[in-house]
Coordinates of C-alpha atoms in Angstrom, one line a residue:
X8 CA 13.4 4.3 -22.4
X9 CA 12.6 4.7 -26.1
X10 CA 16.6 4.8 -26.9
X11 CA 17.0 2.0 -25.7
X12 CA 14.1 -0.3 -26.1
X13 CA 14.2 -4.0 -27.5
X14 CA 11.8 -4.4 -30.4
X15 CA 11.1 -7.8 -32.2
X16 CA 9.9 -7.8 -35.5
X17 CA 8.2 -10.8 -36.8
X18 CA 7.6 -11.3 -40.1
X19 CA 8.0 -13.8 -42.9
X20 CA 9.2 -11.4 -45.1
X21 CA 12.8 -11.1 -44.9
X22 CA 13.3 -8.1 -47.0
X23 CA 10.2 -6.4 -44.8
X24 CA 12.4 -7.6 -41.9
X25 CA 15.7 -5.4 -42.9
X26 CA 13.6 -2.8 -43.9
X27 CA 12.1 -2.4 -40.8
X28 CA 15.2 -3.3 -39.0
X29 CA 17.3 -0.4 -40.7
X30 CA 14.9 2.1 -40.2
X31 CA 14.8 1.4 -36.4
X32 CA 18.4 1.0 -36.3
X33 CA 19.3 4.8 -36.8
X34 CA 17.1 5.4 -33.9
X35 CA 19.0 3.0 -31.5
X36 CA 16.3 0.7 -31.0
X37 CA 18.0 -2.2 -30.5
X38 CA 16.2 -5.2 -33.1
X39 CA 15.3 -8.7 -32.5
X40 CA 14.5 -10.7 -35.5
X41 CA 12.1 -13.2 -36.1
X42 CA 10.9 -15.0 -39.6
X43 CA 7.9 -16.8 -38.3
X44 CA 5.1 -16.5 -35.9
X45 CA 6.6 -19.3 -33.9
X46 CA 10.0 -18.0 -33.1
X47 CA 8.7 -14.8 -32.4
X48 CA 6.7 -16.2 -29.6
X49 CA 10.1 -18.4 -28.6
X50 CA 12.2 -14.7 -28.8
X51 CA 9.3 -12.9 -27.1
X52 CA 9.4 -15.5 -24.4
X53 CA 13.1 -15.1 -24.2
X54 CA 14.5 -11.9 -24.5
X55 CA 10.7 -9.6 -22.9
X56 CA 10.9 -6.9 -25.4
X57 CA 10.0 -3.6 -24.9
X58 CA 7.8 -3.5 -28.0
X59 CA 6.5 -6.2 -30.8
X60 CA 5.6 -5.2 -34.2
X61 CA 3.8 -8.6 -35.9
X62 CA 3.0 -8.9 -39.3
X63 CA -0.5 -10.8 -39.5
X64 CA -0.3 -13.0 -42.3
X65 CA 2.4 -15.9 -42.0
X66 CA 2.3 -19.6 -42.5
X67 CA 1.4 -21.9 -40.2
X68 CA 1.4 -19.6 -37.2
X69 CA 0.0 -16.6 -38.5
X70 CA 0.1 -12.7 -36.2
X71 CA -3.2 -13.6 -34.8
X72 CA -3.0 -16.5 -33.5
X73 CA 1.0 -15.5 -32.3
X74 CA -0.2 -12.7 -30.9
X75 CA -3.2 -14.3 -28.7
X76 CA -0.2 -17.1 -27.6
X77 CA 2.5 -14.7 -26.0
X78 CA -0.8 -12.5 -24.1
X79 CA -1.2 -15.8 -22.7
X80 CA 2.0 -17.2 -22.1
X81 CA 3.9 -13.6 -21.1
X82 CA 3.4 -12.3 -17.9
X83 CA 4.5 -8.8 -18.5
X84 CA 2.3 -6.0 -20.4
X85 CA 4.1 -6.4 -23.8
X86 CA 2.8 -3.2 -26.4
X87 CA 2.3 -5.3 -29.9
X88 CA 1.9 -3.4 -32.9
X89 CA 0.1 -5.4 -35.7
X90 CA 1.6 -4.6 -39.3
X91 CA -0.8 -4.9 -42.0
X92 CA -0.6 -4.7 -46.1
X93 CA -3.4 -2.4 -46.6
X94 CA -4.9 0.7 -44.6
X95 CA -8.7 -0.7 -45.6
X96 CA -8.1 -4.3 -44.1
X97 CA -10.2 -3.4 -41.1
X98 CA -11.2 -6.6 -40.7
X99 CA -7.4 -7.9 -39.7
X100 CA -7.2 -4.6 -37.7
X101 CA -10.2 -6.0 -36.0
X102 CA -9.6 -9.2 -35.4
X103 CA -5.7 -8.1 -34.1
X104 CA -6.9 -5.2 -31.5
X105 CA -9.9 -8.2 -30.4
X106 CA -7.0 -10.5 -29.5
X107 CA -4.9 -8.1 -27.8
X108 CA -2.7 -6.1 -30.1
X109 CA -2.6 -2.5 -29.0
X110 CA -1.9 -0.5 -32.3
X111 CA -1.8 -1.2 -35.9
X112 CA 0.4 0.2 -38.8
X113 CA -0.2 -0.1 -42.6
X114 CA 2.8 -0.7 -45.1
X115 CA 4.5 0.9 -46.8
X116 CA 4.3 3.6 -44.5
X117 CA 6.4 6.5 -43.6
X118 CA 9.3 6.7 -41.2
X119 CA 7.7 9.4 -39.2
X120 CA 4.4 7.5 -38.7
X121 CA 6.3 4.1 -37.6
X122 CA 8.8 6.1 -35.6
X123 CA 5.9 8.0 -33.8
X124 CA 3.4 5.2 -33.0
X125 CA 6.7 2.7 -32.0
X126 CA 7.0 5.9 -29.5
X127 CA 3.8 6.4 -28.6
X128 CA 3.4 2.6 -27.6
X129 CA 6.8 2.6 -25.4
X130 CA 5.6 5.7 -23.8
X131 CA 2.0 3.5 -22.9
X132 CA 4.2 0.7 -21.8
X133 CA 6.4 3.3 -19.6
X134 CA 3.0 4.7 -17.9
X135 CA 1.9 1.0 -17.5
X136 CA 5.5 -0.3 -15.3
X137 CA 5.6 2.7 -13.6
X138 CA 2.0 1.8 -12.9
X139 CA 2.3 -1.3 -12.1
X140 CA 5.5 -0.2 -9.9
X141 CA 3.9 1.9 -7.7
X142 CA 0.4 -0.7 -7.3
X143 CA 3.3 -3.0 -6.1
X144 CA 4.9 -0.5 -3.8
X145 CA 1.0 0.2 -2.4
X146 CA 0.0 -3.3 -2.4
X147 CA 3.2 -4.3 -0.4
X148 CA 2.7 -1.4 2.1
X149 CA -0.9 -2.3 2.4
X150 CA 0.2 -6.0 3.1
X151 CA 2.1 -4.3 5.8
X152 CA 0.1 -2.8 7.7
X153 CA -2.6 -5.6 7.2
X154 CA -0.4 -7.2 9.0
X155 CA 0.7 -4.6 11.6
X156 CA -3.5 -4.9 12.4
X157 CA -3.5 -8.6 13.1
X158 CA -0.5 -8.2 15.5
X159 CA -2.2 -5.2 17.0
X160 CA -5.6 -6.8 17.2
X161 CA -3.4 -9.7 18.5
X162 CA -2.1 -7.8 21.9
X163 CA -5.3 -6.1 22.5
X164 CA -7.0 -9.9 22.7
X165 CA -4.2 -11.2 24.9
X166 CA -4.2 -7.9 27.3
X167 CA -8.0 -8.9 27.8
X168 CA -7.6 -12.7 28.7
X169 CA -4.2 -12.1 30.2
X170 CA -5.7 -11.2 33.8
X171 CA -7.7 -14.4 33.9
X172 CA -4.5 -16.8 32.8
X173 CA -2.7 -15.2 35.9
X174 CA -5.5 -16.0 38.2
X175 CA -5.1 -19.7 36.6
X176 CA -1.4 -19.7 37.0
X177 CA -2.0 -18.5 40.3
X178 CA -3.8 -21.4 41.7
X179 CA -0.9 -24.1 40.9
X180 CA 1.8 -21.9 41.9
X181 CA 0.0 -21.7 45.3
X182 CA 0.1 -25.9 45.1
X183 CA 3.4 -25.6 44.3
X184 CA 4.0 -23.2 47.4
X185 CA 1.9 -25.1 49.8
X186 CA 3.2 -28.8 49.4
X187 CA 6.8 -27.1 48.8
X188 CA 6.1 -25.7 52.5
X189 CA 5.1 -29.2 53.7
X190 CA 8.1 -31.1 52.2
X191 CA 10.5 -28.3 54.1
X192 CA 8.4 -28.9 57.8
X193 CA 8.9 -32.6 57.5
X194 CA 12.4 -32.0 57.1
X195 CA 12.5 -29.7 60.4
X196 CA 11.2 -32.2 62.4
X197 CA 13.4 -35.0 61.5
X198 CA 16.6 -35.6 60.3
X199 CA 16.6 -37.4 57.0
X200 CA 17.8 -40.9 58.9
X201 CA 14.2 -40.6 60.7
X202 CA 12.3 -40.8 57.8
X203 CA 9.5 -43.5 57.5
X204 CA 8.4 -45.0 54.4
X205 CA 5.0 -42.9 55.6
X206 CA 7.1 -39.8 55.4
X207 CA 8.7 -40.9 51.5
X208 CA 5.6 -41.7 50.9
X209 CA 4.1 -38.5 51.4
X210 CA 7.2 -36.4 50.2
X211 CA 6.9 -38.6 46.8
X212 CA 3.3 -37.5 46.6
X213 CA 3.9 -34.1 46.9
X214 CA 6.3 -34.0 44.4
X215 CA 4.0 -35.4 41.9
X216 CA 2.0 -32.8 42.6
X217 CA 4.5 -30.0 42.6
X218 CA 5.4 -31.2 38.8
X219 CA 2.1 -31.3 37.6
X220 CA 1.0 -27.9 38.4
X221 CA 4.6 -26.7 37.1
X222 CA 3.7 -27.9 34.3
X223 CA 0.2 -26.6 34.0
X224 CA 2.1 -23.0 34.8
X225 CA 4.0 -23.8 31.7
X226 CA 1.3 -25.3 29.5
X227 CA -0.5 -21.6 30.3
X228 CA 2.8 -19.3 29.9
X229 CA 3.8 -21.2 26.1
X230 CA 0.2 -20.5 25.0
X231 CA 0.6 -17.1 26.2
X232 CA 4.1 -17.0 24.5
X233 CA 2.7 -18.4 21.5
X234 CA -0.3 -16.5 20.8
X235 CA 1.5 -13.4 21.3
X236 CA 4.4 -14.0 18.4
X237 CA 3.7 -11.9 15.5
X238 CA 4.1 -14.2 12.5
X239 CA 3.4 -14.5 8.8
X240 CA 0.8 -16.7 7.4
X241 CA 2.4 -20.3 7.6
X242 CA -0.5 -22.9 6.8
X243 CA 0.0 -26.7 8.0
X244 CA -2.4 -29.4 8.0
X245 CA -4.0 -28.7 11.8
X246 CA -6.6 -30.4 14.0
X247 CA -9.1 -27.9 14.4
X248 CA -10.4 -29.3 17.3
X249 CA -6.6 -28.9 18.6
X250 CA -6.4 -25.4 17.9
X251 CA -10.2 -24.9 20.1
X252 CA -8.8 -26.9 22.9
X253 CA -5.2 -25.2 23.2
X254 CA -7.2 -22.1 24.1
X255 CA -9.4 -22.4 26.9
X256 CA -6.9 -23.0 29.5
X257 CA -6.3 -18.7 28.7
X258 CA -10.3 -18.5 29.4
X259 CA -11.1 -21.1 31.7
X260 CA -10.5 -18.9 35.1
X261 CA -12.5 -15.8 33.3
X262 CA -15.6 -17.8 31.5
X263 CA -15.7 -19.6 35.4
X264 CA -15.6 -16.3 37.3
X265 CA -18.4 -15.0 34.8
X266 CA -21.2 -18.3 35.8
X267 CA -20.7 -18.7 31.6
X268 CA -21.0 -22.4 30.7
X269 CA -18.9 -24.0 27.5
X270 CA -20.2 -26.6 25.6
X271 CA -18.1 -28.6 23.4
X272 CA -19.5 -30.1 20.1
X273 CA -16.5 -31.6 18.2
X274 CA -16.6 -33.6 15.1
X275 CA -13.8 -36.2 16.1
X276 CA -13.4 -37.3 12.9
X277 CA -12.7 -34.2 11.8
X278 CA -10.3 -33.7 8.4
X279 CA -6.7 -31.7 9.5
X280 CA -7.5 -28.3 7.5
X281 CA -4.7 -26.5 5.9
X282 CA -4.5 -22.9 8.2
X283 CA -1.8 -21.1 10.1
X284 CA -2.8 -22.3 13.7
X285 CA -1.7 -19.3 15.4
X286 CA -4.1 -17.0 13.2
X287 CA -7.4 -19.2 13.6
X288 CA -6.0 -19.8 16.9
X289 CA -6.3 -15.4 16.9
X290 CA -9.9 -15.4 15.5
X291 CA -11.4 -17.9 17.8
X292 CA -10.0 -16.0 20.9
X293 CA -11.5 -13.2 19.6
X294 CA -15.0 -14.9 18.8
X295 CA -15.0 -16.1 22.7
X296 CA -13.6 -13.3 24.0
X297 CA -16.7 -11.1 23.0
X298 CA -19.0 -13.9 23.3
X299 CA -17.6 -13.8 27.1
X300 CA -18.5 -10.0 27.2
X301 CA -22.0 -10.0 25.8
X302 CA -22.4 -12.6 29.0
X303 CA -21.9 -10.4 31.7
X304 CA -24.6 -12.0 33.7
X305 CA -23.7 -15.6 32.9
X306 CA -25.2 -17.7 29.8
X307 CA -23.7 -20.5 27.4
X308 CA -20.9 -20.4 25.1
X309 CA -21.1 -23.1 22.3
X310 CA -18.3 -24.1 20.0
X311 CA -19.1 -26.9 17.6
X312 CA -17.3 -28.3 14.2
X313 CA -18.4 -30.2 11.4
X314 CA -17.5 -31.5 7.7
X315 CA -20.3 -30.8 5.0
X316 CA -20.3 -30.2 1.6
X317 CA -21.1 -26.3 0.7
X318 CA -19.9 -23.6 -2.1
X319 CA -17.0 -22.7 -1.5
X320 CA -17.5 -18.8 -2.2
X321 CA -21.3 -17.4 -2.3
X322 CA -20.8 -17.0 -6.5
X323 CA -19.6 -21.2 -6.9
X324 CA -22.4 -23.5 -7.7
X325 CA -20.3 -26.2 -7.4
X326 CA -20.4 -27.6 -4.0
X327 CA -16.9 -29.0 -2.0
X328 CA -16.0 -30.1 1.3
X329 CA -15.7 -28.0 4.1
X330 CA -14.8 -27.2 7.7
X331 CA -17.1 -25.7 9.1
X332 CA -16.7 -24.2 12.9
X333 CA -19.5 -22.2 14.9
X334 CA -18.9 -20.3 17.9
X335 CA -22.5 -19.0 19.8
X336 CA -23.5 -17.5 22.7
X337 CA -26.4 -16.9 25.2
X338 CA -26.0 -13.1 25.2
X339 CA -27.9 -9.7 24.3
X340 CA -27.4 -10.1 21.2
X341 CA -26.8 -7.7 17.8
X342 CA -29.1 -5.5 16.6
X343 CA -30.2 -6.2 12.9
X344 CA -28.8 -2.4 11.9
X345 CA -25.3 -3.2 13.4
X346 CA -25.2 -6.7 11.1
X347 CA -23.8 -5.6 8.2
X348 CA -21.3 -3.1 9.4
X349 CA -19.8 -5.9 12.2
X350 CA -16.7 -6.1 10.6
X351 CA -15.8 -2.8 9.5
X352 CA -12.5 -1.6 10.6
X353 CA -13.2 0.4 13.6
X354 CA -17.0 0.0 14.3
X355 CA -17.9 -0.7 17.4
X356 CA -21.3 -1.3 19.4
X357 CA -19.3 -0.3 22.8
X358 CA -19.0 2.7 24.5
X359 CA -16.1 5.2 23.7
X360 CA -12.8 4.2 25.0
X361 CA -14.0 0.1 25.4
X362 CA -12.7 -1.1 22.5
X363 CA -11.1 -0.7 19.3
X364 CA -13.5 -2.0 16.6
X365 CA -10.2 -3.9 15.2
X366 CA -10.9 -7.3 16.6
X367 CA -13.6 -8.7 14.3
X368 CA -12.3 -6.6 10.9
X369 CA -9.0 -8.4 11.5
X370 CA -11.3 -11.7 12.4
X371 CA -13.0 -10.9 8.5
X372 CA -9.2 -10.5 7.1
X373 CA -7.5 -13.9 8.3
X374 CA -10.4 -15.8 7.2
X375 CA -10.5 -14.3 3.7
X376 CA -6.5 -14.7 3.6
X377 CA -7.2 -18.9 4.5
X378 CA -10.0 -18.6 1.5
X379 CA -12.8 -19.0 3.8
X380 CA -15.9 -17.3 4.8
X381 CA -17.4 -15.9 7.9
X382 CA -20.8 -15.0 8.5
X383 CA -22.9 -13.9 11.7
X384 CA -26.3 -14.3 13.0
X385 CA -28.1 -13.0 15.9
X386 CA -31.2 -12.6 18.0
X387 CA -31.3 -9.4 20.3
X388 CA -31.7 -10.8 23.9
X389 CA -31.3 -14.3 22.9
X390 CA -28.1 -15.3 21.1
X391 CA -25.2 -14.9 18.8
X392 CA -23.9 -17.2 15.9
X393 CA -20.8 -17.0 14.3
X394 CA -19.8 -19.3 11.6
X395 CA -16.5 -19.6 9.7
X396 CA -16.4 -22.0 6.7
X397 CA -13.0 -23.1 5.9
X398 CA -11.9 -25.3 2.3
X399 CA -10.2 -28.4 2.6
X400 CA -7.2 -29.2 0.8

């Protein structure tokens, strides 16, 4: 890299500026001038060089204040040596390393002392994009397999509710089958000339009631469809209360089976949120989903919404609208000990082989991703809580 590198000098000295310019020249550095602190943040912006050297006192702009301008305004980890008159000025060295120069040189000065700190900087700023390459690399392969989880988490939570949305599909398509059956024995007994108006009349009935239950079937086979795509976060504005509704035809046959009674608390006048439906649409499945086992023996699932002011994050003061949705249940409950680990990747309050312990760490992960917060609260024997704060706007 060092052969190679672009270097700015900027200085208001021109003769300083050749003489540094020639001496870096027989090393192949390749040089980018610059006579004031101004243009040397416009050719820093510009052309990203490998390395700055910046004298510290010019007019009007001077090195400190250029230097504090391009660690704000450049992205990229730019080394900037500061250049200074005299080896005791330790007060500009001070004030330069403060505002984030990395290194400092004195002149005059040797070639072999520039040469080997111009080095020895390049050599940081190697370490630091190889660094920064291979955080990338992680961060990407992390992002990955974060979202490998969700779709995992995703099929486990539709394996568990799909056995109750057949026994719902089941009951329509035996409508279907049944008045289907009775349309085809009015037809055997008389020929189509012998109809009555009675017999239209009943015919057109139950073909009204063969296309509504077709297209509950179909209502219950998209939202299967749909909860089941594996997607990237894709926020909207969405009606919360929507996204609650649009999953308890999945539920309804299982929660009923189970004696567990749902109550409905929704804030009408609820605000459209901005979330990827089909991810909060994930987390409340798997909120009622384990609501609906810790009620093996019956009990009361509640899901309420509501707009309040609240921090945003636990460290904000400053208090902002939010969404707020609760989902609780009637069940055993959570032991205190268990509260803080619930949504660890993997833990688990079930018996080996009963679950994965993925379904509330992925629950956790989609609610940080929308900026929100989810918290739980819970009385052994008595009930659960779940709340999930999301920001509006």
């Amino acid at each position: 890299m060092n052969k190679s590198a672009k270097v700015l000098i900027v200085d208001d000295e021109p003769d300083t500026v050749e003489i540094l310019s020639r001496r870096l020249a027989k090393e192949k550095y390749k040089v980018i001038k610059a006579y004031s602190g101004r243009e040397g943040l416009e050719l820093a912006e510009k052309h990203k060089p490998d390395l700055i050297l910046m004298d510290v006192a010019m007019p009007e702009m001077d090195g400190f204040q250029t230097t504090r301008l391009i660690r704000d305004k450049i992205k990229e980890f730019i080394p900037i040596i500061i250049v200074t008159a005299t080896r005791d000025d330790t007060g500009s060295i001070a004030m330069g390393l403060s505002l984030g120069a990395d290194d400092y040189i004195s002149i005059p000065c040797e070639t072999e002392e520039l040469l080997a700190r111009i080095k020895a900087a390049l050599r940081i700023k190697e370490l630091h994009d190889e660094l920064l390459k291979r955080l990338t690399e992680a961060y990407d392969r992390i992002k990955q397999g974060h979202e490998e989880l969700i779709h995992v988490a995703k099929m486990a939570a539709l394996g568990r509710c799909t056995a109750g949305a057949a026994h719902e599909i089941n009951n329509p398509l035996g409508i279907v089958s049944g008045n289907a059956q009775y349309i085809l024995e009015i037809f055997k007994k008389k020929d189509i000339k012998q109809l009555t108006m009675e017999d239209y009349q009943e015919i057109k009935e139950s073909l009204d009631v063969i296309v509504r239950s077709s297209e509950r079937c179909g209502a219950i086979a998209r939202n299967l469809l749909r909860f089941g795509r594996k997607e990237k976060l894709q926020k909207r504005l969405t009606d919360i209360n929507k996204v609650i509704e649009d999953i308890f035809p999945l539920l309804k046959n299982q929660l009923n089976l189970s004696n567990i009674k749902v109550i409905k608390e929704l804030d009408r006048k609820l605000p459209l949120v901005s979330i990827d439906p089909s991810q909060i649409e994930q987390v409340l499945m798997n909120l009622m989903l384990n609501a609906y086992a810790a009620m093996s023996k019956g009990g009361t699932l509640k899901l309420r919404t509501y707009e309040r002011e609240d921090a945003h994050l636990k460290m904000e003061k400053i208090k902002k609208k939010m969404v707020f949705i609760e989902v609780k249940d009637t069940g055993q409950g959570i032991p205190k000990e268990y509260l803080d680990r619930i949504f660890e990747p993997f833990f688990t309050t079930k018996e080996a082989g009963a679950g994965t312990g993925l379904g509330l760490s992925v629950v956790y992960a989609i609610i940080k991703d929308h900026e929100g917060e989810i918290n739980v609260k819970s009385k052994v024997g008595q009930s659960t809580t779940f709340t999930i704060k999301l920001p509006l706007g």
